[in-house]
PDB file of C-alpha atoms in Angstrom:
ATOM      1  CA  MET A   1     -29.957 -53.031  -0.900  1.00 74.00           C
ATOM      2  CA  SER A   2     -26.816 -50.862  -1.017  1.00 82.00           C
ATOM      3  CA  LYS A   3     -24.843 -49.873   2.066  1.00 83.00           C
ATOM      4  CA  ARG A   4     -25.712 -46.217   1.378  1.00 84.00           C
ATOM      5  CA  THR A   5     -29.431 -47.024   1.422  1.00 87.00           C
ATOM      6  CA  LEU A   6     -28.996 -48.977   4.659  1.00 90.00           C
ATOM      7  CA  ALA A   7     -27.094 -46.018   6.130  1.00 86.00           C
ATOM      8  CA  LEU A   8     -29.908 -43.631   5.179  1.00 86.00           C
ATOM      9  CA  LEU A   9     -32.443 -45.983   6.776  1.00 91.00           C
ATOM     10  CA  ALA A  10     -30.280 -46.230   9.907  1.00 89.00           C
ATOM     11  CA  ALA A  11     -30.041 -42.423  10.231  1.00 86.00           C
ATOM     12  CA  PHE A  12     -33.798 -42.108   9.681  1.00 88.00           C
ATOM     13  CA  ALA A  13     -34.529 -44.838  12.261  1.00 92.00           C
ATOM     14  CA  ALA A  14     -32.341 -43.099  14.849  1.00 89.00           C
ATOM     15  CA  THR A  15     -34.200 -39.832  14.264  1.00 87.00           C
ATOM     16  CA  VAL A  16     -37.613 -41.512  14.589  1.00 91.00           C
ATOM     17  CA  ILE A  17     -36.535 -43.138  17.872  1.00 94.00           C
ATOM     18  CA  TYR A  18     -35.412 -39.759  19.209  1.00 88.00           C
ATOM     19  CA  GLY A  19     -38.708 -38.221  18.138  1.00 87.00           C
ATOM     20  CA  LEU A  20     -40.765 -40.902  19.929  1.00 92.00           C
ATOM     21  CA  ASN A  21     -38.567 -40.653  23.031  1.00 90.00           C
ATOM     22  CA  HIS A  22     -39.889 -37.213  24.013  1.00 88.00           C
ATOM     23  CA  THR A  23     -43.344 -38.626  24.751  1.00 90.00           C
ATOM     24  CA  ILE A  24     -42.399 -42.152  25.865  1.00 92.00           C
ATOM     25  CA  ALA A  25     -39.820 -41.000  28.446  1.00 91.00           C
ATOM     26  CA  LYS A  26     -42.208 -38.293  29.677  1.00 89.00           C
ATOM     27  CA  ASP A  27     -44.772 -41.027  30.472  1.00 89.00           C
ATOM     28  CA  VAL A  28     -42.395 -42.611  32.979  1.00 91.00           C
ATOM     29  CA  MET A  29     -41.400 -39.447  34.875  1.00 89.00           C
ATOM     30  CA  PRO A  30     -41.761 -38.586  37.670  1.00 84.00           C
ATOM     31  CA  ASP A  31     -44.508 -40.920  38.907  1.00 88.00           C
ATOM     32  CA  TYR A  32     -42.618 -44.165  38.271  1.00 94.00           C
ATOM     33  CA  VAL A  33     -38.989 -43.166  37.830  1.00 94.00           C
ATOM     34  CA  LYS A  34     -37.504 -39.759  38.623  1.00 94.00           C
ATOM     35  CA  PRO A  35     -35.344 -38.142  35.908  1.00 93.00           C
ATOM     36  CA  PHE A  36     -31.928 -38.689  37.493  1.00 95.00           C
ATOM     37  CA  GLY A  37     -32.799 -42.310  38.301  1.00 94.00           C
ATOM     38  CA  PHE A  38     -33.812 -42.766  34.672  1.00 94.00           C
ATOM     39  CA  ILE A  39     -30.404 -41.480  33.556  1.00 95.00           C
ATOM     40  CA  PHE A  40     -28.665 -44.111  35.684  1.00 96.00           C
ATOM     41  CA  LEU A  41     -30.727 -46.870  34.048  1.00 95.00           C
ATOM     42  CA  ARG A  42     -30.003 -45.435  30.617  1.00 93.00           C
ATOM     43  CA  VAL A  43     -26.240 -45.037  31.073  1.00 95.00           C
ATOM     44  CA  ALA A  44     -25.758 -48.305  32.970  1.00 95.00           C
ATOM     45  CA  GLY A  45     -27.734 -50.260  30.367  1.00 95.00           C
ATOM     46  CA  ALA A  46     -25.802 -48.720  27.471  1.00 93.00           C
ATOM     47  CA  ALA A  47     -22.440 -49.267  29.198  1.00 95.00           C
ATOM     48  CA  ILE A  48     -23.191 -52.979  29.685  1.00 95.00           C
ATOM     49  CA  LEU A  49     -24.378 -53.403  26.089  1.00 94.00           C
ATOM     50  CA  PHE A  50     -21.365 -51.613  24.585  1.00 93.00           C
ATOM     51  CA  TRP A  51     -18.971 -53.716  26.662  1.00 95.00           C
ATOM     52  CA  CYS A  52     -20.778 -56.815  25.351  1.00 94.00           C
ATOM     53  CA  ILE A  53     -20.244 -55.836  21.700  1.00 92.00           C
ATOM     54  CA  ALA A  54     -16.779 -54.289  22.170  1.00 90.00           C
ATOM     55  CA  PRO A  55     -14.997 -57.617  21.435  1.00 91.00           C
ATOM     56  CA  PHE A  56     -16.364 -57.392  17.866  1.00 88.00           C
ATOM     57  CA  ALA A  57     -14.401 -54.166  17.301  1.00 86.00           C
ATOM     58  CA  PRO A  58     -10.719 -53.997  16.345  1.00 88.00           C
ATOM     59  CA  LYS A  59      -8.415 -54.101  19.364  1.00 89.00           C
ATOM     60  CA  GLN A  60      -7.333 -50.542  20.103  1.00 91.00           C
ATOM     61  CA  LYS A  61      -5.389 -49.153  23.025  1.00 91.00           C
ATOM     62  CA  ILE A  62      -6.312 -45.670  24.193  1.00 93.00           C
ATOM     63  CA  ASP A  63      -3.446 -43.206  23.805  1.00 94.00           C
ATOM     64  CA  PRO A  64      -2.645 -41.848  27.319  1.00 94.00           C
ATOM     65  CA  LYS A  65      -2.803 -38.262  26.032  1.00 95.00           C
ATOM     66  CA  ASP A  66      -6.437 -38.820  24.929  1.00 95.00           C
ATOM     67  CA  TRP A  67      -7.783 -39.825  28.347  1.00 96.00           C
ATOM     68  CA  GLY A  68      -8.312 -36.204  29.435  1.00 95.00           C
ATOM     69  CA  ARG A  69     -10.473 -35.478  26.384  1.00 95.00           C
ATOM     70  CA  ILE A  70     -12.323 -38.806  26.791  1.00 95.00           C
ATOM     71  CA  ILE A  71     -13.163 -38.012  30.440  1.00 96.00           C
ATOM     72  CA  ILE A  72     -14.430 -34.530  29.537  1.00 96.00           C
ATOM     73  CA  CYS A  73     -16.505 -35.960  26.668  1.00 92.00           C
ATOM     74  CA  GLY A  74     -17.933 -38.636  28.973  1.00 94.00           C
ATOM     75  CA  ILE A  75     -18.975 -36.009  31.533  1.00 96.00           C
ATOM     76  CA  MET A  76     -20.489 -33.703  28.905  1.00 93.00           C
ATOM     77  CA  GLY A  77     -22.114 -36.283  26.643  1.00 89.00           C
ATOM     78  CA  MET A  78     -23.254 -38.874  29.175  1.00 92.00           C
ATOM     79  CA  VAL A  79     -23.756 -36.830  32.364  1.00 95.00           C
ATOM     80  CA  ILE A  80     -24.577 -33.105  32.083  1.00 95.00           C
ATOM     81  CA  ASN A  81     -26.261 -33.429  28.689  1.00 91.00           C
ATOM     82  CA  MET A  82     -28.535 -36.311  29.726  1.00 93.00           C
ATOM     83  CA  LEU A  83     -29.335 -35.004  33.213  1.00 95.00           C
ATOM     84  CA  ALA A  84     -30.362 -31.615  31.804  1.00 95.00           C
ATOM     85  CA  PHE A  85     -32.556 -33.166  29.103  1.00 91.00           C
ATOM     86  CA  PHE A  86     -34.438 -35.604  31.349  1.00 92.00           C
ATOM     87  CA  LYS A  87     -34.937 -33.059  34.141  1.00 93.00           C
ATOM     88  CA  GLY A  88     -36.167 -30.596  31.515  1.00 92.00           C
ATOM     89  CA  LEU A  89     -38.560 -33.229  30.138  1.00 90.00           C
ATOM     90  CA  GLN A  90     -40.006 -33.774  33.617  1.00 91.00           C
ATOM     91  CA  LEU A  91     -40.604 -30.040  34.023  1.00 91.00           C
ATOM     92  CA  SER A  92     -41.746 -29.187  30.484  1.00 89.00           C
ATOM     93  CA  THR A  93     -43.629 -30.829  27.584  1.00 85.00           C
ATOM     94  CA  PRO A  94     -42.776 -33.300  24.787  1.00 86.00           C
ATOM     95  CA  ILE A  95     -43.368 -30.755  22.003  1.00 80.00           C
ATOM     96  CA  ASN A  96     -41.136 -28.159  23.654  1.00 82.00           C
ATOM     97  CA  SER A  97     -38.326 -30.708  24.012  1.00 84.00           C
ATOM     98  CA  ALA A  98     -38.736 -31.957  20.419  1.00 81.00           C
ATOM     99  CA  VAL A  99     -38.377 -28.385  19.135  1.00 80.00           C
ATOM    100  CA  LEU A 100     -35.618 -27.110  21.403  1.00 81.00           C
ATOM    101  CA  VAL A 101     -33.214 -30.058  21.121  1.00 78.00           C
ATOM    102  CA  THR A 102     -32.916 -29.333  17.400  1.00 76.00           C
ATOM    103  CA  ILE A 103     -30.989 -26.110  18.061  1.00 77.00           C
ATOM    104  CA  THR A 104     -27.860 -28.245  18.606  1.00 74.00           C
ATOM    105  CA  PRO A 105     -26.520 -27.516  15.069  1.00 73.00           C
ATOM    106  CA  ILE A 106     -26.861 -23.786  15.785  1.00 75.00           C
ATOM    107  CA  ILE A 107     -24.931 -24.204  19.029  1.00 77.00           C
ATOM    108  CA  VAL A 108     -22.237 -26.169  17.170  1.00 75.00           C
ATOM    109  CA  VAL A 109     -21.846 -23.340  14.630  1.00 75.00           C
ATOM    110  CA  LEU A 110     -21.554 -20.758  17.435  1.00 77.00           C
ATOM    111  CA  LEU A 111     -19.071 -22.807  19.468  1.00 76.00           C
ATOM    112  CA  SER A 112     -17.025 -23.622  16.357  1.00 74.00           C
ATOM    113  CA  ALA A 113     -16.715 -19.892  15.689  1.00 77.00           C
ATOM    114  CA  ILE A 114     -15.570 -19.278  19.284  1.00 76.00           C
ATOM    115  CA  PHE A 115     -13.206 -22.220  19.793  1.00 70.00           C
ATOM    116  CA  ILE A 116     -11.894 -23.136  16.350  1.00 66.00           C
ATOM    117  CA  LYS A 117     -12.422 -19.771  14.643  1.00 69.00           C
ATOM    118  CA  GLU A 118     -14.792 -20.986  11.923  1.00 69.00           C
ATOM    119  CA  LYS A 119     -16.230 -18.083   9.956  1.00 74.00           C
ATOM    120  CA  ILE A 120     -19.900 -17.179  10.466  1.00 75.00           C
ATOM    121  CA  THR A 121     -21.420 -15.988   7.186  1.00 80.00           C
ATOM    122  CA  VAL A 122     -24.459 -13.729   6.852  1.00 82.00           C
ATOM    123  CA  GLN A 123     -26.591 -16.798   6.083  1.00 83.00           C
ATOM    124  CA  LYS A 124     -25.365 -18.691   9.157  1.00 77.00           C
ATOM    125  CA  GLY A 125     -25.721 -15.574  11.295  1.00 81.00           C
ATOM    126  CA  LEU A 126     -29.358 -15.160  10.219  1.00 84.00           C
ATOM    127  CA  GLY A 127     -29.978 -18.844  10.962  1.00 80.00           C
ATOM    128  CA  ILE A 128     -28.471 -18.504  14.442  1.00 77.00           C
ATOM    129  CA  PHE A 129     -30.579 -15.415  15.121  1.00 82.00           C
ATOM    130  CA  LEU A 130     -33.868 -17.008  13.986  1.00 83.00           C
ATOM    131  CA  GLY A 131     -33.191 -20.245  15.854  1.00 77.00           C
ATOM    132  CA  LEU A 132     -32.360 -18.470  19.098  1.00 77.00           C
ATOM    133  CA  VAL A 133     -35.426 -16.204  18.760  1.00 82.00           C
ATOM    134  CA  GLY A 134     -37.580 -19.331  18.422  1.00 79.00           C
ATOM    135  CA  ALA A 135     -35.922 -20.926  21.460  1.00 74.00           C
ATOM    136  CA  LEU A 136     -36.320 -17.761  23.542  1.00 76.00           C
ATOM    137  CA  ALA A 137     -39.983 -17.512  22.488  1.00 77.00           C
ATOM    138  CA  LEU A 138     -40.667 -20.957  23.940  1.00 71.00           C
ATOM    139  CA  ILE A 139     -38.701 -20.244  27.112  1.00 69.00           C
ATOM    140  CA  LEU A 140     -40.281 -16.844  27.822  1.00 69.00           C
ATOM    141  CA  PHE A 141     -43.801 -17.181  26.393  1.00 69.00           C
ATOM    142  CA  GLY A 142     -44.480 -20.901  26.097  1.00 63.00           C
ATOM    143  CA  ALA A 143     -45.647 -21.489  29.661  1.00 62.00           C
ATOM    144  CA  GLU A 144     -48.916 -23.386  30.173  1.00 66.00           C
ATOM    145  CA  ILE A 145     -50.765 -24.584  33.242  1.00 64.00           C
ATOM    146  CA  ARG A 146     -50.278 -28.355  33.252  1.00 69.00           C
ATOM    147  CA  ALA A 147     -50.091 -30.809  36.135  1.00 66.00           C
ATOM    148  CA  ASP A 148     -47.456 -32.896  34.318  1.00 75.00           C
ATOM    149  CA  ALA A 149     -45.311 -29.860  33.472  1.00 79.00           C
ATOM    150  CA  PRO A 150     -44.704 -27.986  36.756  1.00 82.00           C
ATOM    151  CA  ASN A 151     -42.085 -25.490  35.530  1.00 86.00           C
ATOM    152  CA  ILE A 152     -42.105 -25.111  31.742  1.00 85.00           C
ATOM    153  CA  PRO A 153     -39.755 -22.068  31.515  1.00 86.00           C
ATOM    154  CA  LEU A 154     -37.075 -23.832  33.611  1.00 90.00           C
ATOM    155  CA  GLY A 155     -37.598 -27.080  31.692  1.00 90.00           C
ATOM    156  CA  ASN A 156     -37.212 -25.236  28.372  1.00 87.00           C
ATOM    157  CA  PHE A 157     -34.047 -23.548  29.656  1.00 90.00           C
ATOM    158  CA  LEU A 158     -32.631 -26.982  30.576  1.00 93.00           C
ATOM    159  CA  PHE A 159     -33.295 -28.139  27.002  1.00 90.00           C
ATOM    160  CA  VAL A 160     -31.096 -25.267  25.797  1.00 87.00           C
ATOM    161  CA  VAL A 161     -28.436 -26.275  28.349  1.00 91.00           C
ATOM    162  CA  ASN A 162     -28.708 -29.821  26.983  1.00 89.00           C
ATOM    163  CA  ALA A 163     -28.233 -28.615  23.387  1.00 84.00           C
ATOM    164  CA  THR A 164     -25.293 -26.382  24.358  1.00 85.00           C
ATOM    165  CA  VAL A 165     -23.444 -29.093  26.287  1.00 88.00           C
ATOM    166  CA  TYR A 166     -24.144 -31.689  23.604  1.00 83.00           C
ATOM    167  CA  GLY A 167     -22.874 -29.297  20.924  1.00 79.00           C
ATOM    168  CA  THR A 168     -19.659 -28.846  22.925  1.00 83.00           C
ATOM    169  CA  TYR A 169     -19.385 -32.624  23.281  1.00 84.00           C
ATOM    170  CA  LEU A 170     -19.668 -33.073  19.490  1.00 77.00           C
ATOM    171  CA  ILE A 171     -16.837 -30.615  18.861  1.00 78.00           C
ATOM    172  CA  LEU A 172     -14.561 -32.193  21.486  1.00 82.00           C
ATOM    173  CA  ALA A 173     -15.392 -35.754  20.407  1.00 82.00           C
ATOM    174  CA  LYS A 174     -14.778 -35.126  16.704  1.00 76.00           C
ATOM    175  CA  LYS A 175     -11.048 -35.884  17.010  1.00 82.00           C
ATOM    176  CA  LEU A 176     -11.708 -39.044  19.043  1.00 87.00           C
ATOM    177  CA  ILE A 177     -14.351 -40.374  16.633  1.00 81.00           C
ATOM    178  CA  SER A 178     -11.898 -40.166  13.743  1.00 79.00           C
ATOM    179  CA  LYS A 179      -9.213 -42.004  15.749  1.00 88.00           C
ATOM    180  CA  TYR A 180     -11.048 -44.832  17.540  1.00 89.00           C
ATOM    181  CA  HIS A 181     -13.656 -47.414  16.541  1.00 88.00           C
ATOM    182  CA  PRO A 182     -17.144 -46.357  17.785  1.00 85.00           C
ATOM    183  CA  PHE A 183     -17.550 -49.486  19.959  1.00 88.00           C
ATOM    184  CA  VAL A 184     -14.203 -48.857  21.684  1.00 91.00           C
ATOM    185  CA  LEU A 185     -14.877 -45.170  22.249  1.00 91.00           C
ATOM    186  CA  LEU A 186     -18.492 -45.538  23.368  1.00 91.00           C
ATOM    187  CA  LYS A 187     -17.771 -48.281  25.910  1.00 94.00           C
ATOM    188  CA  TRP A 188     -15.330 -45.931  27.673  1.00 96.00           C
ATOM    189  CA  LEU A 189     -17.544 -42.844  27.373  1.00 94.00           C
ATOM    190  CA  PHE A 190     -20.522 -44.658  28.905  1.00 95.00           C
ATOM    191  CA  THR A 191     -18.344 -46.246  31.605  1.00 96.00           C
ATOM    192  CA  ILE A 192     -17.087 -42.797  32.632  1.00 96.00           C
ATOM    193  CA  GLY A 193     -20.664 -41.523  32.490  1.00 96.00           C
ATOM    194  CA  LEU A 194     -21.807 -44.376  34.738  1.00 96.00           C
ATOM    195  CA  ILE A 195     -19.085 -43.696  37.334  1.00 97.00           C
ATOM    196  CA  VAL A 196     -19.795 -39.948  37.470  1.00 97.00           C
ATOM    197  CA  ASN A 197     -23.581 -40.394  37.430  1.00 96.00           C
ATOM    198  CA  LEU A 198     -23.643 -42.989  40.228  1.00 95.00           C
ATOM    199  CA  PRO A 199     -23.409 -40.627  43.252  1.00 95.00           C
ATOM    200  CA  ILE A 200     -25.758 -38.111  41.579  1.00 95.00           C
ATOM    201  CA  THR A 201     -28.460 -40.593  40.596  1.00 95.00           C
ATOM    202  CA  PHE A 202     -28.258 -43.410  43.145  1.00 93.00           C
ATOM    203  CA  SER A 203     -30.835 -41.981  45.589  1.00 94.00           C
ATOM    204  CA  GLU A 204     -33.491 -41.755  42.851  1.00 95.00           C
ATOM    205  CA  VAL A 205     -32.668 -45.258  41.552  1.00 93.00           C
ATOM    206  CA  SER A 206     -33.148 -46.668  45.057  1.00 93.00           C
ATOM    207  CA  GLU A 207     -36.646 -45.131  45.182  1.00 94.00           C
ATOM    208  CA  ILE A 208     -37.935 -47.114  42.182  1.00 94.00           C
ATOM    209  CA  GLN A 209     -40.697 -49.538  43.209  1.00 94.00           C
ATOM    210  CA  TRP A 210     -39.892 -52.281  40.701  1.00 94.00           C
ATOM    211  CA  THR A 211     -42.568 -54.713  41.900  1.00 92.00           C
ATOM    212  CA  THR A 212     -45.407 -52.231  41.361  1.00 93.00           C
ATOM    213  CA  LEU A 213     -44.421 -50.856  37.941  1.00 94.00           C
ATOM    214  CA  PRO A 214     -47.052 -51.446  35.226  1.00 95.00           C
ATOM    215  CA  VAL A 215     -45.999 -53.559  32.242  1.00 95.00           C
ATOM    216  CA  HIS A 216     -46.138 -50.591  29.831  1.00 93.00           C
ATOM    217  CA  ILE A 217     -43.684 -48.657  32.055  1.00 94.00           C
ATOM    218  CA  TYR A 218     -41.220 -51.561  31.865  1.00 95.00           C
ATOM    219  CA  GLY A 219     -41.643 -51.330  28.094  1.00 95.00           C
ATOM    220  CA  ALA A 220     -41.000 -47.579  28.105  1.00 94.00           C
ATOM    221  CA  ILE A 221     -37.836 -48.005  30.205  1.00 95.00           C
ATOM    222  CA  LEU A 222     -36.608 -50.728  27.838  1.00 95.00           C
ATOM    223  CA  PHE A 223     -37.319 -48.470  24.848  1.00 95.00           C
ATOM    224  CA  VAL A 224     -35.254 -45.626  26.330  1.00 94.00           C
ATOM    225  CA  VAL A 225     -32.308 -47.843  27.346  1.00 93.00           C
ATOM    226  CA  LEU A 226     -32.214 -50.118  24.302  1.00 94.00           C
ATOM    227  CA  GLY A 227     -33.676 -47.808  21.661  1.00 93.00           C
ATOM    228  CA  THR A 228     -32.927 -44.192  22.537  1.00 90.00           C
ATOM    229  CA  THR A 229     -29.449 -44.879  23.902  1.00 89.00           C
ATOM    230  CA  PHE A 230     -27.927 -48.082  22.500  1.00 91.00           C
ATOM    231  CA  CYS A 231     -29.576 -48.418  19.069  1.00 91.00           C
ATOM    232  CA  THR A 232     -29.380 -44.740  18.125  1.00 87.00           C
ATOM    233  CA  TYR A 233     -25.636 -44.641  18.821  1.00 80.00           C
ATOM    234  CA  LEU A 234     -25.179 -47.814  16.770  1.00 84.00           C
ATOM    235  CA  PHE A 235     -27.359 -46.575  13.910  1.00 86.00           C
ATOM    236  CA  ASN A 236     -25.638 -43.195  13.727  1.00 82.00           C
ATOM    237  CA  ALA A 237     -22.183 -44.814  13.939  1.00 76.00           C
ATOM    238  CA  PHE A 238     -23.055 -47.050  10.978  1.00 79.00           C
ATOM    239  CA  ALA A 239     -24.606 -44.151   9.060  1.00 81.00           C
ATOM    240  CA  LEU A 240     -21.413 -42.116   9.477  1.00 74.00           C
ATOM    241  CA  THR A 241     -19.375 -44.902   7.856  1.00 72.00           C
ATOM    242  CA  GLN A 242     -21.298 -44.431   4.593  1.00 78.00           C
ATOM    243  CA  LEU A 243     -22.587 -40.843   4.693  1.00 74.00           C
ATOM    244  CA  LYS A 244     -21.183 -37.391   5.290  1.00 69.00           C
ATOM    245  CA  ALA A 245     -21.726 -35.953   8.768  1.00 64.00           C
ATOM    246  CA  SER A 246     -23.755 -33.133   7.189  1.00 60.00           C
ATOM    247  CA  THR A 247     -26.102 -35.705   5.597  1.00 67.00           C
ATOM    248  CA  VAL A 248     -26.648 -37.479   8.903  1.00 71.00           C
ATOM    249  CA  GLY A 249     -27.099 -34.107  10.608  1.00 67.00           C
ATOM    250  CA  ALA A 250     -29.805 -33.120   8.131  1.00 67.00           C
ATOM    251  CA  PHE A 251     -32.109 -35.714   9.697  1.00 74.00           C
ATOM    252  CA  VAL A 252     -32.435 -33.357  12.688  1.00 72.00           C
ATOM    253  CA  TYR A 253     -35.287 -31.689  10.752  1.00 70.00           C
ATOM    254  CA  VAL A 254     -37.340 -34.879  10.999  1.00 77.00           C
ATOM    255  CA  GLN A 255     -37.137 -35.137  14.799  1.00 78.00           C
ATOM    256  CA  PRO A 256     -39.510 -32.296  15.759  1.00 78.00           C
ATOM    257  CA  LEU A 257     -42.039 -33.453  13.147  1.00 79.00           C
ATOM    258  CA  VAL A 258     -42.022 -37.010  14.551  1.00 83.00           C
ATOM    259  CA  GLY A 259     -42.011 -35.754  18.146  1.00 84.00           C
ATOM    260  CA  VAL A 260     -44.858 -33.266  17.644  1.00 82.00           C
ATOM    261  CA  CYS A 261     -47.056 -35.683  15.651  1.00 84.00           C
ATOM    262  CA  PHE A 262     -46.570 -38.538  18.149  1.00 87.00           C
ATOM    263  CA  ALA A 263     -47.259 -36.296  21.155  1.00 86.00           C
ATOM    264  CA  ILE A 264     -50.484 -35.017  19.583  1.00 85.00           C
ATOM    265  CA  LEU A 265     -51.677 -38.428  18.340  1.00 87.00           C
ATOM    266  CA  THR A 266     -51.196 -39.962  21.798  1.00 86.00           C
ATOM    267  CA  GLY A 267     -52.900 -37.005  23.486  1.00 84.00           C
ATOM    268  CA  LYS A 268     -49.801 -36.164  25.544  1.00 82.00           C
ATOM    269  CA  ASP A 269     -49.402 -32.605  24.254  1.00 79.00           C
ATOM    270  CA  SER A 270     -51.129 -30.029  22.075  1.00 79.00           C
ATOM    271  CA  LEU A 271     -50.062 -27.341  19.639  1.00 75.00           C
ATOM    272  CA  THR A 272     -50.389 -23.680  20.532  1.00 79.00           C
ATOM    273  CA  GLN A 273     -49.744 -20.624  18.399  1.00 83.00           C
ATOM    274  CA  ILE A 274     -46.465 -19.849  20.164  1.00 81.00           C
ATOM    275  CA  LYS A 275     -45.272 -23.461  19.685  1.00 78.00           C
ATOM    276  CA  ILE A 276     -46.035 -23.325  15.952  1.00 84.00           C
ATOM    277  CA  ILE A 277     -44.222 -19.999  15.502  1.00 85.00           C
ATOM    278  CA  ALA A 278     -41.249 -21.164  17.580  1.00 81.00           C
ATOM    279  CA  MET A 279     -41.023 -24.461  15.650  1.00 78.00           C
ATOM    280  CA  ILE A 280     -40.976 -22.652  12.297  1.00 85.00           C
ATOM    281  CA  LEU A 281     -38.289 -20.230  13.501  1.00 84.00           C
ATOM    282  CA  VAL A 282     -36.101 -22.978  14.978  1.00 78.00           C
ATOM    283  CA  ILE A 283     -36.330 -25.357  11.993  1.00 79.00           C
ATOM    284  CA  PHE A 284     -35.723 -22.587   9.441  1.00 82.00           C
ATOM    285  CA  GLY A 285     -32.890 -21.213  11.583  1.00 80.00           C
ATOM    286  CA  VAL A 286     -31.232 -24.627  11.836  1.00 72.00           C
ATOM    287  CA  TYR A 287     -31.613 -25.052   8.064  1.00 78.00           C
ATOM    288  CA  LEU A 288     -29.849 -21.752   7.350  1.00 79.00           C
ATOM    289  CA  ALA A 289     -27.142 -22.302   9.970  1.00 70.00           C
ATOM    290  CA  SER A 290     -26.247 -25.794   8.764  1.00 65.00           C
ATOM    291  CA  LYS A 291     -26.700 -25.311   5.004  1.00 70.00           C
ATOM    292  CA  PRO A 292     -23.363 -25.171   3.149  1.00 66.00           C
ATOM    293  CA  VAL A 293     -22.643 -21.763   1.644  1.00 61.00           C
ATOM    294  CA  LYS A 294     -21.837 -21.821  -2.058  1.00 62.00           C
ATOM    295  CA  PRO A 295     -18.495 -20.159  -2.797  1.00 54.00           C
ATOM    296  CA  ASN A 296     -18.524 -17.017  -4.870  1.00 51.00           C
ATOM    297  CA  LEU A 297     -17.524 -17.679  -8.466  1.00 46.00           C
TER     298      LEU A 297
END
């Protein structure tokens, strides 16, 4: 099997894990572990694992002038981004999260236009418009009465915050990713995330009743720490060594399909007309916004 094929499988596996995460993480919160406490477990587990594999990476010293960017990326990518997503997942539903997190490419296009003056074409502009209409439709009209989703509009808004912050993180981290080995960079990003998250999340971690957790909840926590955090970063890092970033990014279209199907099959969520319309708008909008524009001949 070629390295390119392995890279494609790695990117696909990471996307499937993300898709399953919407329902699996939702199962744990808030009855067993509250969202902020879950983030501590996720970041602490990933930090330990990346420090364990860091010796296998080339020895690299961080340039002093890069520490400011690394700290900002750690706060955005491993603190604000994760806290917003998991709190949103507690308040909203798995299908809503699976749909709304895919607007990240649209956010990246918008932020790139603002910060690095990338041109927005008519095609990209239409994609941004359709994607944002779909997101707004879920936020404003996607509310349902559900005991496990106490504030769907706020939860959906937090998913958009998550996508916006993560999009900013991707733009800021782009320079660092090209300069440092993924293991070296990620061990520092997660360490910074752990330090910043500690005072925010400690009270919820201390509330976890470890001795009374069911076995399947231990399994779900392990899946989120080992799978959703550690493995996905490893898989995507490997995929990027063999594939273009745009190819890896294209797998974002698979995530809502996996997330929606898994949520429905497990009986954790259901499709409504507004969810279907919003999903079509978001996916088509992301496709237009991220599709390369052919130059005029």
